[in-house]
Amino acid sequence: MNREVFNGRRGGISFKSGKPIIFTGKRKIAEWYAYNRGNFNKPPIVTTVSLDLHKTADYQDLMQAIKETGAGIEEAKAHSLREKPNIVDYLYVPKVRANLVNKDFDCFEGWDVLPSVEIMITAVFDPAQITVTDQQQLS
């Protein structure tokens, strides 16, 4: 299944294998991220991509992977990009992500709880699933 989604950050998206790549289905949210995340010496950029998804993990699948791997909050903190990690940050723990991939999941879809809002995200596990269709620098 192909889906168009967005990523926003200063300096644009980077595709690093071994880490989930997070997208939102709402351009406005990606624009907020573009202004508020990344290297503040770089311009805000919204990247539009098409995702090639086949088997999506959900909250229950993620909780099962956490349980099966014995991953704890300290591991989530060690791998998280945030000061106060939430359940989605367990996707950054390599053994949790590997558990999901071993079950043939190629992405996670669910709610990411931020300090003032909850957003629906898609976290892709393999950069090969991503095709960039547009990049726009915001003013």
Short mmCIF file of N, CA and C in Angstrom, two decimals:
data_model
loop_
_atom_site.label_atom_id
_atom_site.label_comp_id
_atom_site.label_asym_id
_atom_site.label_seq_id
_atom_site.Cartn_x
_atom_site.Cartn_y
_atom_site.Cartn_z
N MET A 1 0.85 -1.17 0.00
CA MET A 1 0.00 0.00 0.00
C MET A 1 0.90 1.23 0.00
N ASN A 2 0.63 2.18 -0.86
CA ASN A 2 1.36 3.44 -0.90
C ASN A 2 0.56 4.52 -0.21
N ARG A 3 1.26 5.38 0.50
CA ARG A 3 0.60 6.46 1.23
C ARG A 3 1.47 7.70 1.18
N GLU A 4 0.84 8.86 0.97
CA GLU A 4 1.56 10.13 0.99
C GLU A 4 1.53 10.69 2.40
N VAL A 5 2.73 11.03 2.92
CA VAL A 5 2.86 11.58 4.26
C VAL A 5 3.95 12.65 4.24
N PHE A 6 4.16 13.29 5.41
CA PHE A 6 5.05 14.44 5.49
C PHE A 6 6.02 14.31 6.66
N ASN A 7 7.18 14.93 6.49
CA ASN A 7 8.16 15.06 7.56
C ASN A 7 8.65 16.49 7.54
N GLY A 8 8.75 17.10 8.69
CA GLY A 8 9.25 18.46 8.77
C GLY A 8 10.38 18.57 9.77
N ARG A 9 11.42 19.30 9.37
CA ARG A 9 12.50 19.60 10.30
C ARG A 9 13.44 20.59 9.65
N ARG A 10 14.22 21.25 10.48
CA ARG A 10 15.22 22.17 9.95
C ARG A 10 16.33 21.37 9.30
N GLY A 11 16.68 21.77 8.09
CA GLY A 11 17.71 21.06 7.35
C GLY A 11 17.18 19.89 6.54
N GLY A 12 15.93 19.55 6.72
CA GLY A 12 15.34 18.46 5.95
C GLY A 12 15.54 17.10 6.59
N ILE A 13 14.90 16.13 6.02
CA ILE A 13 14.90 14.76 6.55
C ILE A 13 16.22 14.07 6.23
N SER A 14 16.62 13.17 7.11
CA SER A 14 17.77 12.32 6.81
C SER A 14 17.31 10.87 6.98
N PHE A 15 17.78 10.04 6.11
CA PHE A 15 17.39 8.64 6.13
C PHE A 15 18.54 7.82 6.69
N LYS A 16 18.48 7.54 7.98
CA LYS A 16 19.52 6.76 8.64
C LYS A 16 18.98 5.36 8.90
N SER A 17 19.64 4.40 8.31
CA SER A 17 19.26 3.02 8.54
C SER A 17 19.52 2.70 10.01
N GLY A 18 18.66 1.89 10.60
CA GLY A 18 18.84 1.53 11.99
C GLY A 18 18.06 2.40 12.96
N LYS A 19 17.31 3.37 12.43
CA LYS A 19 16.44 4.20 13.27
C LYS A 19 15.11 4.35 12.54
N PRO A 20 14.02 4.42 13.29
CA PRO A 20 12.75 4.66 12.62
C PRO A 20 12.71 6.08 12.05
N ILE A 21 11.99 6.25 10.97
CA ILE A 21 11.83 7.56 10.35
C ILE A 21 10.35 7.92 10.49
N ILE A 22 10.09 9.05 11.14
CA ILE A 22 8.74 9.39 11.56
C ILE A 22 8.08 10.36 10.57
N PHE A 23 6.82 10.07 10.26
CA PHE A 23 6.01 10.89 9.36
C PHE A 23 4.65 11.16 9.97
N THR A 24 4.00 12.20 9.47
CA THR A 24 2.63 12.52 9.83
C THR A 24 1.81 12.66 8.56
N GLY A 25 0.54 12.38 8.66
CA GLY A 25 -0.35 12.52 7.52
C GLY A 25 -0.84 13.95 7.33
N LYS A 26 -0.50 14.85 8.26
CA LYS A 26 -0.98 16.24 8.19
C LYS A 26 0.17 17.19 7.93
N ARG A 27 0.08 17.90 6.83
CA ARG A 27 1.13 18.84 6.45
C ARG A 27 1.33 19.92 7.51
N LYS A 28 0.26 20.42 8.12
CA LYS A 28 0.37 21.48 9.14
C LYS A 28 1.25 21.03 10.30
N ILE A 29 1.13 19.78 10.69
CA ILE A 29 1.96 19.27 11.78
C ILE A 29 3.42 19.20 11.33
N ALA A 30 3.65 18.76 10.10
CA ALA A 30 5.01 18.72 9.57
C ALA A 30 5.61 20.12 9.51
N GLU A 31 4.80 21.12 9.18
CA GLU A 31 5.28 22.50 9.15
C GLU A 31 5.71 22.94 10.55
N TRP A 32 4.92 22.60 11.58
CA TRP A 32 5.28 22.93 12.95
C TRP A 32 6.64 22.30 13.29
N TYR A 33 6.79 21.01 12.96
CA TYR A 33 8.07 20.33 13.21
C TYR A 33 9.21 21.02 12.47
N ALA A 34 8.95 21.45 11.24
CA ALA A 34 10.00 22.09 10.43
C ALA A 34 10.53 23.34 11.11
N TYR A 35 9.68 24.06 11.78
CA TYR A 35 10.11 25.28 12.47
C TYR A 35 10.72 25.00 13.84
N ASN A 36 10.38 23.86 14.44
CA ASN A 36 10.73 23.62 15.84
C ASN A 36 11.68 22.47 16.11
N ARG A 37 12.10 21.72 15.08
CA ARG A 37 12.99 20.57 15.29
C ARG A 37 14.17 20.64 14.32
N GLY A 38 15.29 20.09 14.76
CA GLY A 38 16.47 20.03 13.90
C GLY A 38 17.47 21.12 14.23
N ASN A 39 18.43 21.30 13.38
CA ASN A 39 19.49 22.29 13.54
C ASN A 39 18.95 23.68 13.23
N PHE A 40 18.88 24.54 14.23
CA PHE A 40 18.25 25.86 14.06
C PHE A 40 19.09 26.81 13.19
N ASN A 41 20.27 26.39 12.78
CA ASN A 41 21.06 27.17 11.82
C ASN A 41 20.67 26.83 10.39
N LYS A 42 19.77 25.87 10.21
CA LYS A 42 19.34 25.44 8.88
C LYS A 42 17.89 25.84 8.65
N PRO A 43 17.48 25.93 7.37
CA PRO A 43 16.11 26.36 7.06
C PRO A 43 15.08 25.27 7.36
N PRO A 44 13.83 25.68 7.68
CA PRO A 44 12.76 24.70 7.88
C PRO A 44 12.33 24.12 6.53
N ILE A 45 12.24 22.79 6.48
CA ILE A 45 11.89 22.11 5.24
C ILE A 45 10.82 21.06 5.52
N VAL A 46 9.80 21.02 4.68
CA VAL A 46 8.79 19.96 4.72
C VAL A 46 9.05 19.05 3.53
N THR A 47 9.20 17.76 3.82
CA THR A 47 9.42 16.76 2.79
C THR A 47 8.16 15.92 2.65
N THR A 48 7.68 15.79 1.42
CA THR A 48 6.54 14.94 1.11
C THR A 48 7.08 13.64 0.52
N VAL A 49 6.58 12.53 1.03
CA VAL A 49 7.06 11.24 0.55
C VAL A 49 5.89 10.30 0.28
N SER A 50 6.18 9.29 -0.49
CA SER A 50 5.27 8.17 -0.68
C SER A 50 5.89 6.98 0.04
N LEU A 51 5.10 6.30 0.85
CA LEU A 51 5.59 5.15 1.60
C LEU A 51 5.04 3.86 1.00
N ASP A 52 5.91 2.88 0.87
CA ASP A 52 5.52 1.55 0.41
C ASP A 52 5.40 0.66 1.64
N LEU A 53 4.18 0.52 2.16
CA LEU A 53 3.93 -0.20 3.41
C LEU A 53 3.22 -1.52 3.14
N HIS A 54 3.57 -2.54 3.93
CA HIS A 54 2.95 -3.85 3.73
C HIS A 54 2.29 -4.41 4.99
N LYS A 55 2.98 -4.31 6.13
CA LYS A 55 2.43 -4.85 7.38
C LYS A 55 2.72 -3.86 8.49
N THR A 56 1.66 -3.31 9.06
CA THR A 56 1.76 -2.24 10.04
C THR A 56 1.59 -2.76 11.47
N ALA A 57 2.54 -2.41 12.33
CA ALA A 57 2.41 -2.71 13.75
C ALA A 57 1.57 -1.61 14.40
N ASP A 58 0.81 -1.98 15.43
CA ASP A 58 0.02 -1.00 16.18
C ASP A 58 0.50 -0.99 17.63
N TYR A 59 -0.22 -0.27 18.46
CA TYR A 59 0.14 -0.12 19.87
C TYR A 59 0.30 -1.48 20.56
N GLN A 60 -0.64 -2.39 20.33
CA GLN A 60 -0.57 -3.71 20.98
C GLN A 60 0.66 -4.48 20.53
N ASP A 61 0.99 -4.38 19.25
CA ASP A 61 2.19 -5.05 18.74
C ASP A 61 3.44 -4.47 19.38
N LEU A 62 3.49 -3.15 19.52
CA LEU A 62 4.63 -2.50 20.16
C LEU A 62 4.75 -2.92 21.62
N MET A 63 3.64 -2.95 22.34
CA MET A 63 3.66 -3.38 23.74
C MET A 63 4.15 -4.82 23.87
N GLN A 64 3.73 -5.68 22.95
CA GLN A 64 4.18 -7.08 22.96
C GLN A 64 5.68 -7.17 22.71
N ALA A 65 6.19 -6.36 21.78
CA ALA A 65 7.64 -6.35 21.49
C ALA A 65 8.43 -5.87 22.70
N ILE A 66 7.92 -4.86 23.39
CA ILE A 66 8.59 -4.36 24.59
C ILE A 66 8.65 -5.46 25.65
N LYS A 67 7.53 -6.13 25.83
CA LYS A 67 7.45 -7.21 26.82
C LYS A 67 8.39 -8.36 26.45
N GLU A 68 8.36 -8.78 25.19
CA GLU A 68 9.17 -9.92 24.76
C GLU A 68 10.67 -9.64 24.83
N THR A 69 11.07 -8.39 24.63
CA THR A 69 12.49 -8.05 24.66
C THR A 69 12.97 -7.64 26.04
N GLY A 70 12.03 -7.37 26.95
CA GLY A 70 12.40 -6.92 28.28
C GLY A 70 12.97 -5.51 28.31
N ALA A 71 12.69 -4.74 27.27
CA ALA A 71 13.19 -3.36 27.21
C ALA A 71 12.57 -2.53 28.34
N GLY A 72 13.40 -1.73 28.97
CA GLY A 72 12.94 -0.89 30.06
C GLY A 72 13.04 0.58 29.72
N ILE A 73 12.54 1.41 30.61
CA ILE A 73 12.51 2.85 30.39
C ILE A 73 13.92 3.42 30.21
N GLU A 74 14.91 2.86 30.90
CA GLU A 74 16.28 3.36 30.75
C GLU A 74 16.79 3.16 29.32
N GLU A 75 16.42 2.05 28.70
CA GLU A 75 16.81 1.82 27.30
C GLU A 75 16.10 2.81 26.38
N ALA A 76 14.84 3.06 26.65
CA ALA A 76 14.10 4.03 25.84
C ALA A 76 14.75 5.41 25.98
N LYS A 77 15.11 5.78 27.20
CA LYS A 77 15.78 7.08 27.43
C LYS A 77 17.12 7.14 26.70
N ALA A 78 17.86 6.05 26.72
CA ALA A 78 19.19 6.02 26.10
C ALA A 78 19.13 6.18 24.58
N HIS A 79 18.05 5.73 23.98
CA HIS A 79 17.93 5.78 22.52
C HIS A 79 16.99 6.87 22.03
N SER A 80 16.26 7.49 22.92
CA SER A 80 15.25 8.49 22.55
C SER A 80 15.88 9.80 22.11
N LEU A 81 15.15 10.53 21.31
CA LEU A 81 15.56 11.86 20.90
C LEU A 81 14.99 12.93 21.84
N ARG A 82 14.17 12.49 22.79
CA ARG A 82 13.50 13.43 23.69
C ARG A 82 13.98 13.27 25.12
N GLU A 83 13.80 14.37 25.87
CA GLU A 83 14.16 14.35 27.28
C GLU A 83 13.28 13.38 28.08
N LYS A 84 11.98 13.42 27.80
CA LYS A 84 11.03 12.56 28.49
C LYS A 84 10.38 11.63 27.45
N PRO A 85 10.92 10.42 27.32
CA PRO A 85 10.39 9.51 26.29
C PRO A 85 8.99 9.02 26.63
N ASN A 86 8.26 8.69 25.56
CA ASN A 86 6.96 8.05 25.72
C ASN A 86 7.01 6.69 25.04
N ILE A 87 5.89 6.03 24.92
CA ILE A 87 5.85 4.66 24.40
C ILE A 87 6.43 4.57 22.98
N VAL A 88 6.22 5.59 22.15
CA VAL A 88 6.73 5.59 20.78
C VAL A 88 8.25 5.56 20.77
N ASP A 89 8.89 6.11 21.78
CA ASP A 89 10.34 6.15 21.82
C ASP A 89 10.97 4.76 21.96
N TYR A 90 10.19 3.76 22.35
CA TYR A 90 10.71 2.39 22.37
C TYR A 90 11.05 1.91 20.96
N LEU A 91 10.49 2.55 19.94
CA LEU A 91 10.83 2.19 18.55
C LEU A 91 12.30 2.48 18.23
N TYR A 92 12.92 3.36 19.01
CA TYR A 92 14.34 3.67 18.82
C TYR A 92 15.26 2.64 19.47
N VAL A 93 14.71 1.77 20.31
CA VAL A 93 15.50 0.72 20.96
C VAL A 93 15.70 -0.40 19.93
N PRO A 94 16.95 -0.66 19.55
CA PRO A 94 17.19 -1.62 18.46
C PRO A 94 16.52 -2.99 18.64
N LYS A 95 16.56 -3.56 19.84
CA LYS A 95 15.99 -4.89 20.01
C LYS A 95 14.46 -4.89 19.91
N VAL A 96 13.83 -3.79 20.26
CA VAL A 96 12.37 -3.69 20.12
C VAL A 96 12.02 -3.62 18.64
N ARG A 97 12.72 -2.76 17.91
CA ARG A 97 12.47 -2.63 16.47
C ARG A 97 12.77 -3.95 15.76
N ALA A 98 13.87 -4.62 16.14
CA ALA A 98 14.22 -5.91 15.53
C ALA A 98 13.14 -6.95 15.78
N ASN A 99 12.55 -6.93 16.97
CA ASN A 99 11.46 -7.85 17.29
C ASN A 99 10.29 -7.64 16.33
N LEU A 100 9.94 -6.39 16.07
CA LEU A 100 8.84 -6.09 15.16
C LEU A 100 9.18 -6.50 13.72
N VAL A 101 10.40 -6.19 13.30
CA VAL A 101 10.83 -6.54 11.94
C VAL A 101 10.85 -8.06 11.77
N ASN A 102 11.28 -8.79 12.79
CA ASN A 102 11.29 -10.25 12.72
C ASN A 102 9.90 -10.85 12.59
N LYS A 103 8.89 -10.07 12.96
CA LYS A 103 7.50 -10.49 12.80
C LYS A 103 6.91 -9.94 11.49
N ASP A 104 7.79 -9.47 10.62
CA ASP A 104 7.44 -8.95 9.29
C ASP A 104 6.72 -7.61 9.29
N PHE A 105 6.77 -6.87 10.41
CA PHE A 105 6.23 -5.51 10.41
C PHE A 105 7.26 -4.61 9.74
N ASP A 106 6.79 -3.71 8.88
CA ASP A 106 7.71 -2.77 8.24
C ASP A 106 7.50 -1.34 8.70
N CYS A 107 6.52 -1.13 9.59
CA CYS A 107 6.26 0.21 10.12
C CYS A 107 5.38 0.10 11.36
N PHE A 108 5.26 1.22 12.04
CA PHE A 108 4.36 1.35 13.19
C PHE A 108 3.44 2.52 12.91
N GLU A 109 2.16 2.38 13.21
CA GLU A 109 1.24 3.50 13.14
C GLU A 109 0.52 3.62 14.48
N GLY A 110 0.50 4.83 15.00
CA GLY A 110 -0.16 5.07 16.27
C GLY A 110 -0.05 6.52 16.68
N TRP A 111 -0.48 6.78 17.90
CA TRP A 111 -0.47 8.14 18.42
C TRP A 111 0.83 8.43 19.14
N ASP A 112 1.39 9.58 18.84
CA ASP A 112 2.58 10.07 19.54
C ASP A 112 2.10 11.18 20.46
N VAL A 113 2.31 11.02 21.75
CA VAL A 113 1.83 11.97 22.74
C VAL A 113 2.94 12.99 23.00
N LEU A 114 2.70 14.22 22.59
CA LEU A 114 3.63 15.32 22.80
C LEU A 114 3.11 16.17 23.96
N PRO A 115 3.90 17.11 24.48
CA PRO A 115 3.46 17.88 25.65
C PRO A 115 2.10 18.57 25.50
N SER A 116 1.77 19.06 24.31
CA SER A 116 0.51 19.81 24.20
C SER A 116 -0.46 19.23 23.17
N VAL A 117 -0.09 18.10 22.56
CA VAL A 117 -0.95 17.55 21.50
C VAL A 117 -0.60 16.08 21.26
N GLU A 118 -1.55 15.33 20.76
CA GLU A 118 -1.31 13.96 20.30
C GLU A 118 -1.43 13.97 18.79
N ILE A 119 -0.48 13.31 18.12
CA ILE A 119 -0.56 13.25 16.66
C ILE A 119 -0.44 11.80 16.19
N MET A 120 -1.13 11.50 15.10
CA MET A 120 -1.01 10.18 14.48
C MET A 120 0.26 10.17 13.65
N ILE A 121 1.07 9.15 13.85
CA ILE A 121 2.34 9.04 13.13
C ILE A 121 2.44 7.70 12.41
N THR A 122 3.32 7.68 11.44
CA THR A 122 3.78 6.45 10.82
C THR A 122 5.29 6.44 10.98
N ALA A 123 5.82 5.39 11.61
CA ALA A 123 7.26 5.24 11.78
C ALA A 123 7.71 4.10 10.88
N VAL A 124 8.56 4.43 9.91
CA VAL A 124 9.04 3.47 8.93
C VAL A 124 10.38 2.91 9.40
N PHE A 125 10.57 1.60 9.25
CA PHE A 125 11.77 0.95 9.74
C PHE A 125 12.90 0.88 8.70
N ASP A 126 12.57 0.96 7.42
CA ASP A 126 13.58 0.80 6.37
C ASP A 126 13.49 1.95 5.37
N PRO A 127 14.57 2.72 5.21
CA PRO A 127 14.55 3.85 4.27
C PRO A 127 14.19 3.45 2.83
N ALA A 128 14.38 2.18 2.47
CA ALA A 128 14.05 1.73 1.11
C ALA A 128 12.55 1.83 0.82
N GLN A 129 11.74 1.95 1.86
CA GLN A 129 10.29 2.06 1.69
C GLN A 129 9.85 3.48 1.33
N ILE A 130 10.78 4.42 1.31
CA ILE A 130 10.46 5.84 1.19
C ILE A 130 10.86 6.36 -0.19
N THR A 131 9.92 7.03 -0.84
CA THR A 131 10.22 7.74 -2.09
C THR A 131 9.87 9.20 -1.88
N VAL A 132 10.87 10.07 -1.97
CA VAL A 132 10.64 11.51 -1.81
C VAL A 132 9.95 12.03 -3.07
N THR A 133 8.83 12.73 -2.87
CA THR A 133 8.11 13.29 -4.01
C THR A 133 8.22 14.81 -4.08
N ASP A 134 8.55 15.46 -2.94
CA ASP A 134 8.67 16.91 -2.94
C ASP A 134 9.40 17.36 -1.67
N GLN A 135 10.14 18.44 -1.79
CA GLN A 135 10.73 19.11 -0.63
C GLN A 135 10.48 20.60 -0.80
N GLN A 136 10.02 21.22 0.28
CA GLN A 136 9.74 22.64 0.21
C GLN A 136 10.34 23.34 1.41
N GLN A 137 11.17 24.34 1.12
CA GLN A 137 11.71 25.18 2.19
C GLN A 137 10.67 26.21 2.56
N LEU A 138 10.39 26.32 3.86
CA LEU A 138 9.40 27.29 4.34
C LEU A 138 10.06 28.62 4.59
N SER A 139 9.29 29.67 4.49
CA SER A 139 9.88 31.01 4.72
C SER A 139 9.82 31.39 6.18
#
